[in-house]
Amino acid sequence: MAQTISEKILSQHAGKPVKAGDIVIVRVDGVMATDATAPFAIKAFRQMSGKKLWDSGRVSLIIDHASPAPNETVANLHKLMRDFAAEMGCRLYDIGEGICHQLMVENAHVKPGDLFLGADSHTPTYGALNAFGIGVGSTDLAATMLTGKTWLKAPKTIKVTLNGAFRKNVGAKDVALFLIKQLGAEGANYQAVEFTGEAVTSMTLASRMALANMSSEMGAKAGLVDPTGLDLWYPFEPTFPDAGADYARELTFDVSALRPQIAKPYSPENVVSIDELKGTKIHYAFIGSCTNTRLEDLHAAAQVLKGKKLTNTRLIIAPASKKVFNDALKDGTIEILSEAGATFITSGCGPCVGSHLGVPGDGEVVITSTNRNFQGRMGNPKAQVFLSSPAVVAASALAGEIVEPE
Amino acid sequence: MTHPTAHVYLVDNLDTDRIIPGKYTKTLELSALASHVLEDLDPEFSKKVQRGDILVAGNNFGCGSSREQAPLALKAAGVSVVVARTFARIFYRNAINIGLPVIEVEHHNIQSGDSISVDLEHGIVTNHTKNETYQAAKMPEQMIDILHAGGLVNYLVEHGDYV
Ligand code: SF4
C-alpha cells in the first residue's frame, strides 16, 4: 500500500498499517502544554485521578503566553505549573526561555518521524522537522499525560508543490499567506498538508517552521514538509511519501513571480499582494511569534533598519527564544535593531495573543509577523492587524506606512 | 413541552478569539469565562442565553486556537448544544472532550428564537417552531462513547485507558 507521510508516521505509532479515514489509537512520543493550556490540563489530569505521568521525560510545560506574569491570577497559574512540574518530575521552561514550539524544536524534544501532541494550535510547526505535530486541547493532553496515547482519525492529505525560486524579500511567510488564500481558512480542515517542490526543499529550518506553522491557518491537522534538504544538528531517518500515495488534492504553484503578501483584518485568509496596500498608515509594528522571530527573521529586520532611526512608529520585538536572543546579541543584530529604536521584550508570545506587553489602542493599525489577525486577537477588537513577513514589518515600521523593503 | 431556544449567528469562521478573547482565558474560573463569551460578536449574548439553549453557527465554527476555554465558556454560559455547518477540528474535539455536544448540519432553516431539539444518537435536529427536521453528519463512534461518558475525564476514570 502506497502511503503519504502522515499514513507512514501514524502506522508506526499505531503498530499496524493505517490509511486515511481509519480511526486509530496511537502511542505518542512527547507532549507539551503552555500557561494558556497547562492549568486546565493539570486540572483534568487530577480529575482523571492521575498520580503520575506516563513518562515524565516526555512531558514539557512552558510559560510563554503571559510571561512574566502580568497579574496575580496569572502568577498563580504559573505557580501551579511550577509546583506540578516539581511534583511530577517533568520539564518546565520558565519565563523568558522562549515560545513553546521554538523550544521543542531547539532542544530536540521533538524529532523527525515523531508523533507529538501540543496543547497549542500551532503544533503543526513540527512538520518542518518531518514530524507529525497535532494541536489538541487541555483535556486531550491530560489524557495523553496519563496514558501516553491518544486516538485520532488518520487525515487525508493535500499535496502542495511549490516550484521556482523566490524573488528578493519574498519567502516562506509570503507563500504561506498566499496558500491560505488559495485554500481558505478551512481549506485543509481535518486534513494534512504535504509541502514539496524546489522552493520548499531549498528552505532553511526556520523557514520550514514558518511554513508548517501557517498550515494551522488552513485548518490543517498537520503540515508536513518534504525532508529533502533538511539540515539538522543530529542524525535522523527521513520519512518520504511513497510514489503513488493517495492524495485528496494536488496543487502546484510557481513562486518565482510571487510578490510580498499581506493578510488584512480580520482573517489570515484575507490576503492581498503588498501592491494593493502600499501607503496604509501604520501606528505599531511587532516582530514576534512562533511563525517569524528566529535568527533569520531578526537578520531580515536588521538589514532593513541598519543605520536608520524609527521615528514614525513603535516597533516591538519578542525573540522566539533566549537562544535566538543570545545568538542575535553575539552577532550584533540586537545592537542594530536597538540602535534603530526597537523595543525588546521577553522571549515568548508577547503581544501575539493579546494578554499583555503591547496591546494596540482603539483604531490603531498594526503590522505584525505573527500568524493570526482575528478581531481582538492582539487584545483590542477596535484595532486592525495586518500580517506580513518580518522584512515588510520592519520596512513599514520605518516608513510609518506599508512599504516594500528596498 | 418546551424546547431549547436557538440563537443563530450564521457567520463563517467564527474563531476562538471571538468566542472567548485570549485576554480572558488565563483563569480556571468557569463563570469568568461565561461572562465574556462571544462578547466581541454580540455583547448581549451572555445575558440573552438561557440554560439549555442552542447555538447555531455557520462554517468552520471555532477555528483558531486550541483553547478549551472556548467550548468551556459556551457550556458555562448555558449552551447545551452547538449546531454548525462545519466545525474546526480542534474545537470539535475539545467540545466533545468537555462534554458539550456539537453536531454538524449542512442544510437547515433555523432562525433565532425557534424551538429546537437535538437527537445526537440518530443525528437529527428538530425545529418545533417550523415543524421541520434536519439530518446531521454522523459522529465517529469513539466520540459518541466519550460524550456518553460525559466527557473524556469521565471516560478515562471509567476505562483507565483508551479502549
Ligand atoms: S507566539 Fe502566538 S501563535 Fe505562537 S504559540 Fe504563542 S500565542 Fe500562539
Coordinates of C-alpha atoms and ligand atoms in Angstrom, one line a residue:
Chain A
M1 CA 0.0 0.0 0.0
A2 CA 1.5 3.3 -1.1
Q3 CA 1.4 5.8 1.8
T4 CA 1.5 9.5 2.5
I5 CA 3.9 10.8 5.1
S6 CA 1.0 11.0 7.6
E7 CA 0.0 7.4 6.9
K8 CA 3.6 6.3 7.4
I9 CA 4.1 8.1 10.7
L10 CA 0.7 7.1 12.0
S11 CA 1.3 3.4 11.0
Q12 CA 4.5 3.4 13.0
H13 CA 2.6 4.7 16.1
A14 CA -0.4 2.5 15.7
G15 CA 1.6 -0.6 15.3
K16 CA -0.4 -1.6 12.2
P17 CA -0.8 -0.2 8.7
V18 CA -3.0 2.9 8.7
K19 CA -4.8 4.6 5.8
A20 CA -6.6 7.9 5.6
G21 CA -10.0 7.7 7.3
D22 CA -9.0 5.0 9.8
I23 CA -9.7 5.8 13.5
V24 CA -6.7 4.5 15.5
I25 CA -5.2 4.6 18.9
V26 CA -1.6 5.7 18.7
R27 CA 1.3 6.0 21.0
V28 CA 2.7 9.5 21.4
D29 CA 6.4 10.4 21.6
G30 CA 6.0 13.7 23.5
V31 CA 3.6 16.3 24.7
M32 CA 3.7 19.9 25.7
A33 CA 1.4 22.5 27.2
T34 CA 1.7 26.2 27.9
D35 CA 0.5 28.6 30.5
A36 CA -2.6 29.1 28.4
T37 CA -3.5 25.4 28.4
A38 CA -1.5 23.6 31.1
P39 CA -3.6 24.8 34.0
F40 CA -6.7 23.1 32.6
A41 CA -4.7 20.1 31.6
I42 CA -3.4 19.7 35.1
K43 CA -6.9 20.1 36.5
A44 CA -8.2 17.4 34.1
F45 CA -5.2 15.2 34.9
R46 CA -6.1 15.3 38.6
Q47 CA -9.8 14.7 37.8
M48 CA -8.8 11.6 35.9
S49 CA -7.2 10.5 39.2
G50 CA -3.7 10.9 37.6
K51 CA -1.0 10.3 40.1
K52 CA 2.0 10.1 37.8
L53 CA 2.9 10.9 34.2
W54 CA 3.2 8.1 31.8
D55 CA 6.7 9.2 31.1
S56 CA 8.0 12.4 32.8
G57 CA 10.9 12.7 30.4
R58 CA 8.4 13.2 27.5
V59 CA 6.3 16.0 29.1
S60 CA 7.2 19.7 28.8
L61 CA 5.4 22.6 30.3
I62 CA 6.2 26.1 29.0
I63 CA 5.5 29.5 30.5
D64 CA 5.3 31.7 27.4
H65 CA 1.8 33.1 26.7
A66 CA 1.7 35.6 29.5
S67 CA 5.2 35.8 30.7
P68 CA 6.4 37.2 33.0
A69 CA 3.1 37.2 34.9
P70 CA 1.1 40.4 34.3
N71 CA -1.2 40.0 37.3
E72 CA -1.8 37.8 40.4
T73 CA -4.3 35.4 38.7
V74 CA -1.7 34.5 36.0
A75 CA 1.1 34.4 38.6
N76 CA -0.9 31.8 40.5
L77 CA -1.4 29.7 37.3
H78 CA 2.4 29.9 36.7
K79 CA 2.9 28.7 40.3
L80 CA 0.5 25.8 39.7
M81 CA 2.6 24.7 36.7
R82 CA 5.9 25.0 38.6
D83 CA 4.5 23.0 41.5
F84 CA 3.1 20.4 39.2
A85 CA 6.4 20.0 37.3
A86 CA 8.3 19.7 40.6
E87 CA 5.9 17.1 41.9
M88 CA 5.8 15.0 38.7
G89 CA 9.4 15.5 37.7
C90 CA 8.7 16.8 34.2
R91 CA 10.4 19.6 32.3
L92 CA 9.4 23.2 32.9
Y93 CA 10.6 26.1 30.8
D94 CA 10.1 29.2 32.9
I95 CA 9.7 32.8 31.9
G96 CA 11.9 34.1 29.2
E97 CA 13.1 30.8 27.8
G98 CA 11.0 31.2 24.7
I99 CA 8.0 30.2 22.7
C100 CA 6.8 26.6 23.2
H101 CA 7.3 25.5 19.6
Q102 CA 10.7 27.0 19.3
L103 CA 11.9 25.3 22.5
M104 CA 10.6 21.9 21.5
V105 CA 12.5 22.1 18.2
E106 CA 15.6 23.8 19.5
N107 CA 16.1 21.3 22.3
A108 CA 15.2 18.3 20.2
H109 CA 12.2 17.3 22.3
V110 CA 10.5 16.6 19.0
K111 CA 12.4 14.9 16.2
P112 CA 11.8 13.7 12.6
G113 CA 9.2 10.8 12.5
D114 CA 7.7 11.6 15.9
L115 CA 4.1 11.9 16.7
F116 CA 3.9 14.8 19.1
L117 CA 0.9 16.4 20.8
G118 CA 0.9 20.0 21.8
A119 CA -1.9 21.8 23.7
D120 CA -1.5 24.7 21.2
S121 CA -3.0 25.1 17.8
H122 CA 0.4 25.8 16.1
T123 CA 1.8 22.4 16.9
P124 CA 1.8 21.5 13.2
T125 CA 5.0 23.6 13.2
Y126 CA 6.9 20.4 13.8
G127 CA 6.1 19.3 10.3
A128 CA 9.1 21.3 9.4
L129 CA 11.1 18.5 11.1
N130 CA 9.1 15.9 9.2
A131 CA 7.3 15.1 12.4
F132 CA 3.5 14.7 12.9
G133 CA 2.6 17.5 15.3
I134 CA -1.0 17.9 16.3
G135 CA -2.7 20.6 18.3
V136 CA -5.1 19.4 20.9
G137 CA -7.0 20.9 23.8
S138 CA -6.2 20.6 27.5
T139 CA -8.3 17.5 28.3
D140 CA -6.9 15.5 25.3
L141 CA -3.4 16.5 26.5
A142 CA -4.2 15.4 30.1
A143 CA -5.4 12.0 28.8
T144 CA -2.0 11.5 27.0
M145 CA -0.1 12.7 30.0
L146 CA -1.8 9.8 31.8
T147 CA -1.8 7.1 29.1
G148 CA 1.0 8.0 26.6
K149 CA -1.7 7.5 23.9
T150 CA -4.4 9.3 22.1
W151 CA -7.0 8.4 19.5
L152 CA -7.3 10.1 16.1
K153 CA -8.6 9.8 12.6
A154 CA -5.9 9.5 10.1
P155 CA -6.2 12.5 7.8
K156 CA -6.4 12.7 4.1
T157 CA -3.5 14.7 2.6
I158 CA -3.4 17.7 0.3
K159 CA -0.1 17.8 -1.6
V160 CA 1.2 21.3 -2.4
T161 CA 4.2 21.5 -4.8
L162 CA 6.0 24.9 -4.9
N163 CA 8.3 25.2 -7.9
G164 CA 10.7 28.0 -8.8
A165 CA 12.9 30.4 -6.7
F166 CA 11.7 33.3 -4.6
R167 CA 12.3 36.9 -5.5
K168 CA 14.2 39.1 -3.1
N169 CA 12.2 39.9 0.1
V170 CA 9.7 37.1 -0.6
G171 CA 9.8 33.7 1.2
A172 CA 8.1 31.2 3.4
K173 CA 5.7 33.6 5.1
D174 CA 4.5 35.1 1.8
V175 CA 3.9 31.8 0.2
A176 CA 2.2 30.5 3.3
L177 CA -0.2 33.5 3.2
F178 CA -0.7 33.0 -0.5
L179 CA -1.6 29.4 0.1
I180 CA -4.1 30.2 2.9
K181 CA -5.8 32.5 0.5
Q182 CA -5.9 29.8 -2.2
L183 CA -7.2 27.1 0.2
G184 CA -9.2 29.2 2.6
A185 CA -9.2 29.2 6.4
E186 CA -10.9 25.8 6.5
G187 CA -9.5 24.5 3.2
A188 CA -7.4 21.9 4.9
N189 CA -9.8 21.2 7.9
Y190 CA -9.4 17.6 9.1
Q191 CA -6.6 17.1 6.6
A192 CA -2.8 17.1 6.5
V193 CA -0.8 19.1 4.0
E194 CA 2.4 17.9 2.5
F195 CA 4.7 20.6 1.1
T196 CA 7.2 19.8 -1.6
G197 CA 9.0 21.3 -4.6
E198 CA 12.3 23.1 -5.0
A199 CA 11.1 26.3 -3.4
V200 CA 10.4 24.2 -0.2
T201 CA 13.4 21.8 -0.2
S202 CA 15.8 24.8 -0.5
M203 CA 14.3 26.4 2.6
T204 CA 16.2 26.7 5.9
L205 CA 14.8 25.0 9.0
A206 CA 13.5 28.4 10.3
S207 CA 11.6 29.0 7.0
R208 CA 10.2 25.5 7.0
M209 CA 8.9 26.2 10.5
A210 CA 7.2 29.4 9.3
L211 CA 5.5 27.4 6.5
A212 CA 4.4 24.5 8.6
N213 CA 3.3 26.8 11.4
M214 CA 0.9 28.6 9.0
S215 CA -0.7 25.4 7.9
S216 CA -2.8 25.7 11.1
E217 CA -4.4 28.8 9.5
M218 CA -5.6 26.5 6.7
G219 CA -7.3 24.3 9.3
A220 CA -4.7 21.5 8.8
K221 CA -4.2 18.8 11.3
A222 CA -0.6 18.6 10.3
G223 CA 1.7 20.3 7.8
L224 CA 4.5 18.1 6.7
V225 CA 7.5 19.4 4.9
D226 CA 9.5 17.3 2.4
P227 CA 12.6 16.3 4.4
T228 CA 14.9 16.7 1.3
G229 CA 17.5 19.3 2.2
L230 CA 16.5 19.4 5.9
D231 CA 19.7 20.3 7.8
L232 CA 19.7 19.2 11.5
W233 CA 22.5 19.0 14.1
Y234 CA 21.7 15.4 14.8
P235 CA 21.3 12.3 12.6
F236 CA 17.8 11.3 11.6
E237 CA 15.8 9.0 9.4
P238 CA 13.6 11.0 6.9
T239 CA 10.1 9.8 6.1
F240 CA 9.2 10.3 2.4
P241 CA 5.8 9.6 0.9
D242 CA 5.6 6.6 -1.4
A243 CA 5.2 7.1 -5.1
G244 CA 1.5 6.6 -5.9
A245 CA 0.3 7.6 -2.5
D246 CA -3.3 8.7 -2.5
Y247 CA -3.9 12.5 -2.2
A248 CA -7.2 14.3 -1.6
R249 CA -6.0 17.2 -3.8
E250 CA -2.7 18.1 -5.5
L251 CA -1.9 21.7 -6.1
T252 CA 1.2 23.1 -7.9
F253 CA 2.3 26.7 -7.9
D254 CA 5.3 28.6 -9.3
V255 CA 6.6 31.0 -6.7
S256 CA 9.0 32.9 -9.0
A257 CA 6.6 35.8 -9.7
L258 CA 5.2 36.0 -6.1
R259 CA 5.2 39.4 -4.5
P260 CA 5.2 40.1 -0.8
Q261 CA 1.8 39.0 0.6
I262 CA -0.2 40.6 3.4
A263 CA -3.3 39.4 5.3
K264 CA -5.8 42.2 6.1
P265 CA -8.1 42.2 9.1
Y266 CA -9.8 40.1 10.3
S267 CA -8.7 36.8 8.9
P268 CA -5.4 35.2 7.7
E269 CA -7.2 34.2 4.5
N270 CA -7.9 37.8 3.6
V271 CA -4.7 38.1 1.7
V272 CA -3.6 40.5 -1.0
S273 CA -0.3 41.5 -2.6
I274 CA 1.6 44.3 -0.9
D275 CA 0.9 46.4 -4.0
E276 CA -2.7 46.9 -3.0
L277 CA -1.9 48.2 0.4
K278 CA 1.1 50.4 -0.1
G279 CA 0.7 53.7 1.8
T280 CA -1.6 52.3 4.5
K281 CA -0.7 54.2 7.7
I282 CA 0.8 52.1 10.5
H283 CA 0.9 53.0 14.2
Y284 CA 2.6 50.0 15.7
A285 CA 4.8 47.2 14.4
F286 CA 5.5 43.8 16.0
I287 CA 8.1 41.2 15.1
G288 CA 7.4 38.1 17.1
S289 CA 5.6 34.7 17.4
C290 CA 6.3 31.1 16.7
T291 CA 5.9 32.0 13.0
N292 CA 8.7 34.6 12.5
T293 CA 11.2 35.6 15.1
R294 CA 14.1 33.3 14.6
L295 CA 17.6 34.5 13.8
E296 CA 17.0 34.8 10.1
D297 CA 13.9 36.9 10.7
L298 CA 15.9 39.3 13.0
H299 CA 18.5 39.4 10.3
A300 CA 15.9 40.4 7.8
A301 CA 14.7 43.2 10.0
A302 CA 18.3 44.3 10.8
Q303 CA 19.1 44.5 7.2
V304 CA 16.2 47.0 6.7
L305 CA 16.9 49.0 9.9
K306 CA 20.7 49.2 9.9
G307 CA 21.8 52.7 10.5
K308 CA 18.2 54.0 10.4
K309 CA 16.0 55.6 13.1
L310 CA 12.4 54.6 13.8
T311 CA 10.6 58.0 14.1
N312 CA 7.2 57.3 12.7
T313 CA 6.0 54.4 14.7
R314 CA 6.9 52.0 17.6
L315 CA 8.4 48.6 16.9
I316 CA 8.3 45.8 19.5
I317 CA 10.4 42.6 19.1
A318 CA 10.0 39.4 21.2
P319 CA 12.7 36.9 20.1
A320 CA 11.4 33.3 19.7
S321 CA 13.7 32.1 22.4
K322 CA 16.6 33.1 24.7
K323 CA 18.9 31.2 22.4
V324 CA 17.7 33.3 19.4
F325 CA 18.2 36.5 21.5
N326 CA 21.7 35.4 22.6
D327 CA 22.7 34.5 19.1
A328 CA 21.5 37.8 17.8
L329 CA 23.3 39.5 20.7
K330 CA 26.6 37.9 19.8
D331 CA 26.4 38.6 16.0
G332 CA 25.5 42.3 16.5
T333 CA 21.9 42.1 15.3
I334 CA 20.4 43.2 18.6
E335 CA 22.6 46.3 18.6
I336 CA 21.5 47.3 15.1
L337 CA 17.8 46.9 16.0
S338 CA 18.1 48.5 19.4
E339 CA 20.0 51.5 18.0
A340 CA 17.3 51.9 15.4
G341 CA 14.8 52.3 18.3
A342 CA 13.2 48.8 18.5
T343 CA 11.9 47.8 22.0
F344 CA 12.9 44.3 23.0
I345 CA 10.5 42.3 25.3
T346 CA 10.7 38.9 26.9
S347 CA 11.2 35.9 24.6
G348 CA 7.8 34.4 24.5
C349 CA 4.4 35.0 22.8
G350 CA 4.3 38.7 23.8
P351 CA 1.5 40.7 22.3
C352 CA 0.7 37.9 19.7
V353 CA -2.2 36.7 21.8
G354 CA -3.3 40.0 23.4
S355 CA -2.6 39.1 27.0
H356 CA -0.2 41.9 27.7
L357 CA 3.0 43.6 26.6
G358 CA 1.8 45.8 23.7
V359 CA -1.9 45.9 23.3
P360 CA -2.9 48.3 20.5
G361 CA -5.2 51.3 21.1
D362 CA -8.6 51.9 19.5
G363 CA -8.4 52.5 15.8
E364 CA -4.7 51.8 15.7
V365 CA -3.3 49.9 12.7
V366 CA -0.7 47.2 13.5
I367 CA 1.6 45.3 11.2
T368 CA 3.0 42.1 12.6
S369 CA 5.0 39.0 11.7
T370 CA 2.5 36.8 13.6
N371 CA 0.0 34.3 12.2
R372 CA -3.5 35.5 13.3
N373 CA -5.4 38.7 12.9
F374 CA -8.8 37.7 14.2
Q375 CA -10.8 40.6 15.6
G376 CA -9.5 41.2 19.2
R377 CA -6.5 38.9 18.7
M378 CA -3.9 41.3 20.0
G379 CA -6.2 42.4 22.8
N380 CA -8.3 45.1 21.3
P381 CA -11.2 44.4 18.9
K382 CA -11.1 48.0 17.8
A383 CA -7.6 47.7 16.4
Q384 CA -6.7 46.5 12.9
V385 CA -4.0 43.9 12.5
F386 CA -2.1 43.2 9.2
L387 CA 0.1 40.1 8.8
S388 CA 3.3 40.0 6.8
S389 CA 6.9 38.9 6.7
P390 CA 9.5 40.4 9.2
A391 CA 11.2 42.4 6.4
V392 CA 7.9 44.1 5.4
V393 CA 7.1 44.7 9.1
A394 CA 10.5 46.4 9.6
A395 CA 10.3 48.5 6.4
S396 CA 6.7 49.6 7.2
A397 CA 7.7 50.5 10.8
L398 CA 10.4 52.7 9.4
A399 CA 8.2 54.4 6.9
G400 CA 5.1 54.6 9.1
E401 CA 3.1 53.1 6.3
I402 CA 3.0 49.8 4.4
V403 CA 6.0 49.7 2.1
E404 CA 8.2 47.1 0.4
P405 CA 11.7 46.7 1.7
E406 CA 14.3 48.0 -0.8
Chain B
M1 CA -43.2 20.6 26.5
T2 CA -40.8 23.5 26.0
H3 CA -37.7 23.1 23.9
P4 CA -34.5 25.0 24.0
T5 CA -34.3 28.3 22.1
A6 CA -31.9 28.7 19.2
H7 CA -29.5 31.7 18.9
V8 CA -28.4 31.9 15.3
Y9 CA -25.2 33.5 14.1
L10 CA -24.7 32.3 10.6
V11 CA -21.2 33.8 10.2
D12 CA -18.4 31.6 8.9
N13 CA -15.0 31.2 10.6
L14 CA -16.3 32.3 14.0
D15 CA -12.9 32.0 15.6
T16 CA -11.9 31.1 19.2
D17 CA -10.8 34.7 19.8
R18 CA -14.3 35.9 19.2
I19 CA -15.8 33.0 21.3
I20 CA -13.5 33.9 24.2
P21 CA -10.8 36.6 23.7
G22 CA -7.3 35.5 24.7
K23 CA -7.1 38.2 27.4
Y24 CA -9.8 36.4 29.4
T25 CA -8.6 32.8 29.1
K26 CA -6.0 32.9 31.8
T27 CA -8.2 31.6 34.6
L28 CA -9.7 28.4 35.9
E29 CA -13.0 30.2 36.8
L30 CA -15.7 29.0 34.5
S31 CA -18.1 31.8 35.5
A32 CA -15.4 34.4 34.5
L33 CA -15.3 32.7 31.0
A34 CA -19.0 32.6 30.7
S35 CA -19.5 36.3 31.3
H36 CA -17.3 37.2 28.3
V37 CA -18.4 34.5 25.9
L38 CA -18.9 35.9 22.3
E39 CA -18.7 39.5 23.5
D40 CA -16.9 40.9 20.5
L41 CA -19.6 39.3 18.3
D42 CA -22.7 40.2 20.4
P43 CA -22.1 42.0 23.7
E44 CA -25.7 40.9 24.8
F45 CA -25.2 37.2 24.2
S46 CA -24.2 36.1 27.7
K47 CA -27.3 37.9 29.1
K48 CA -29.7 36.5 26.5
V49 CA -28.7 32.9 26.7
Q50 CA -30.7 30.7 29.0
R51 CA -29.6 27.4 30.4
G52 CA -30.1 24.7 27.8
D53 CA -30.2 27.0 24.8
I54 CA -28.7 26.0 21.5
L55 CA -26.1 28.0 19.5
V56 CA -26.4 27.8 15.7
A57 CA -23.4 28.9 13.6
G58 CA -22.0 28.7 10.0
N59 CA -19.0 27.1 8.6
N60 CA -15.7 26.3 10.4
F61 CA -17.0 27.3 13.8
G62 CA -14.3 27.5 16.4
C63 CA -11.3 27.9 14.1
G64 CA -8.1 29.2 15.5
S65 CA -6.7 28.5 18.9
S66 CA -6.7 25.2 20.7
R67 CA -8.1 26.9 23.8
E68 CA -10.5 24.6 25.6
Q69 CA -11.8 27.7 27.3
A70 CA -13.9 28.3 24.1
P71 CA -16.2 25.3 24.5
L72 CA -16.0 25.7 28.3
A73 CA -17.2 29.3 28.1
L74 CA -20.1 28.3 25.9
K75 CA -21.0 25.4 28.2
A76 CA -20.7 27.5 31.3
A77 CA -22.9 30.2 29.8
G78 CA -25.6 27.6 29.4
V79 CA -25.3 26.5 25.8
S80 CA -26.4 22.8 25.7
V81 CA -25.5 22.0 22.0
V82 CA -23.8 23.8 19.2
V83 CA -25.2 23.2 15.7
A84 CA -22.9 24.4 12.9
R85 CA -22.5 23.6 9.2
T86 CA -18.9 22.5 9.9
F87 CA -16.6 22.8 12.9
A88 CA -12.8 23.4 13.1
R89 CA -11.1 20.2 14.1
I90 CA -9.6 21.1 17.5
F91 CA -12.8 22.9 18.7
Y92 CA -14.9 19.9 17.7
R93 CA -12.7 17.5 19.7
N94 CA -12.4 19.8 22.7
A95 CA -16.2 20.3 22.9
I96 CA -16.7 16.5 23.0
N97 CA -13.9 16.1 25.5
I98 CA -15.5 18.5 27.9
G99 CA -19.0 17.1 27.3
L100 CA -20.5 19.8 25.1
P101 CA -22.4 18.1 22.3
V102 CA -21.7 19.5 18.8
I103 CA -23.4 18.5 15.7
E104 CA -22.9 19.3 12.0
V105 CA -26.0 20.1 10.0
E106 CA -25.4 21.2 6.4
H107 CA -28.9 22.4 5.5
H108 CA -31.4 23.9 7.8
N109 CA -33.8 26.8 8.2
I110 CA -33.3 27.6 11.9
Q111 CA -33.8 31.2 12.9
S112 CA -33.1 32.9 16.3
G113 CA -36.0 32.2 18.7
D114 CA -37.0 28.9 17.1
S115 CA -37.6 26.0 19.5
I116 CA -35.1 23.2 18.7
S117 CA -34.3 19.8 20.0
V118 CA -31.4 17.6 19.0
D119 CA -31.2 13.8 18.9
L120 CA -27.5 13.1 18.9
E121 CA -27.9 9.3 18.7
H122 CA -29.7 9.5 15.4
G123 CA -28.2 12.7 14.2
I124 CA -31.5 14.5 13.8
V125 CA -32.3 18.2 14.6
T126 CA -36.0 19.1 15.0
N127 CA -37.3 22.6 14.6
H128 CA -40.6 22.6 16.6
T129 CA -41.4 26.2 15.6
K130 CA -41.3 25.4 11.9
N131 CA -42.2 21.7 12.1
E132 CA -39.1 20.6 10.2
T133 CA -36.4 18.1 10.8
Y134 CA -32.8 18.2 9.5
Q135 CA -30.2 15.5 9.1
A136 CA -26.8 15.8 10.7
A137 CA -23.4 14.3 9.8
K138 CA -22.5 11.1 11.5
M139 CA -20.2 11.3 14.5
P140 CA -17.3 8.8 15.0
E141 CA -18.2 6.1 17.5
Q142 CA -15.2 7.0 19.7
M143 CA -16.7 10.4 20.1
I144 CA -20.2 9.2 21.0
D145 CA -18.6 6.9 23.6
I146 CA -16.8 9.9 25.1
L147 CA -20.0 12.1 25.1
H148 CA -22.0 9.3 26.7
A149 CA -19.5 9.2 29.5
G150 CA -20.0 12.9 29.9
G151 CA -16.6 13.9 28.5
L152 CA -13.0 12.5 28.3
V153 CA -12.3 12.9 32.1
N154 CA -15.2 10.6 33.0
Y155 CA -14.4 8.3 30.1
L156 CA -10.8 7.7 31.4
V157 CA -12.0 7.4 35.0
E158 CA -14.3 4.7 33.8
H159 CA -11.9 2.9 31.5
G160 CA -8.5 3.8 32.8
D161 CA -7.1 3.9 29.3
Y162 CA -8.3 4.3 25.6
V163 CA -10.3 1.2 24.6
Ligands
SF4_1 S1 3.5 33.0 19.5 FE1 1.3 33.4 19.2 S2 0.6 31.8 17.8 FE2 2.6 31.2 18.6 S3 2.2 29.9 20.4 FE3 2.4 32.0 21.2 S4 0.4 32.9 21.2 FE4 0.3 31.1 19.9

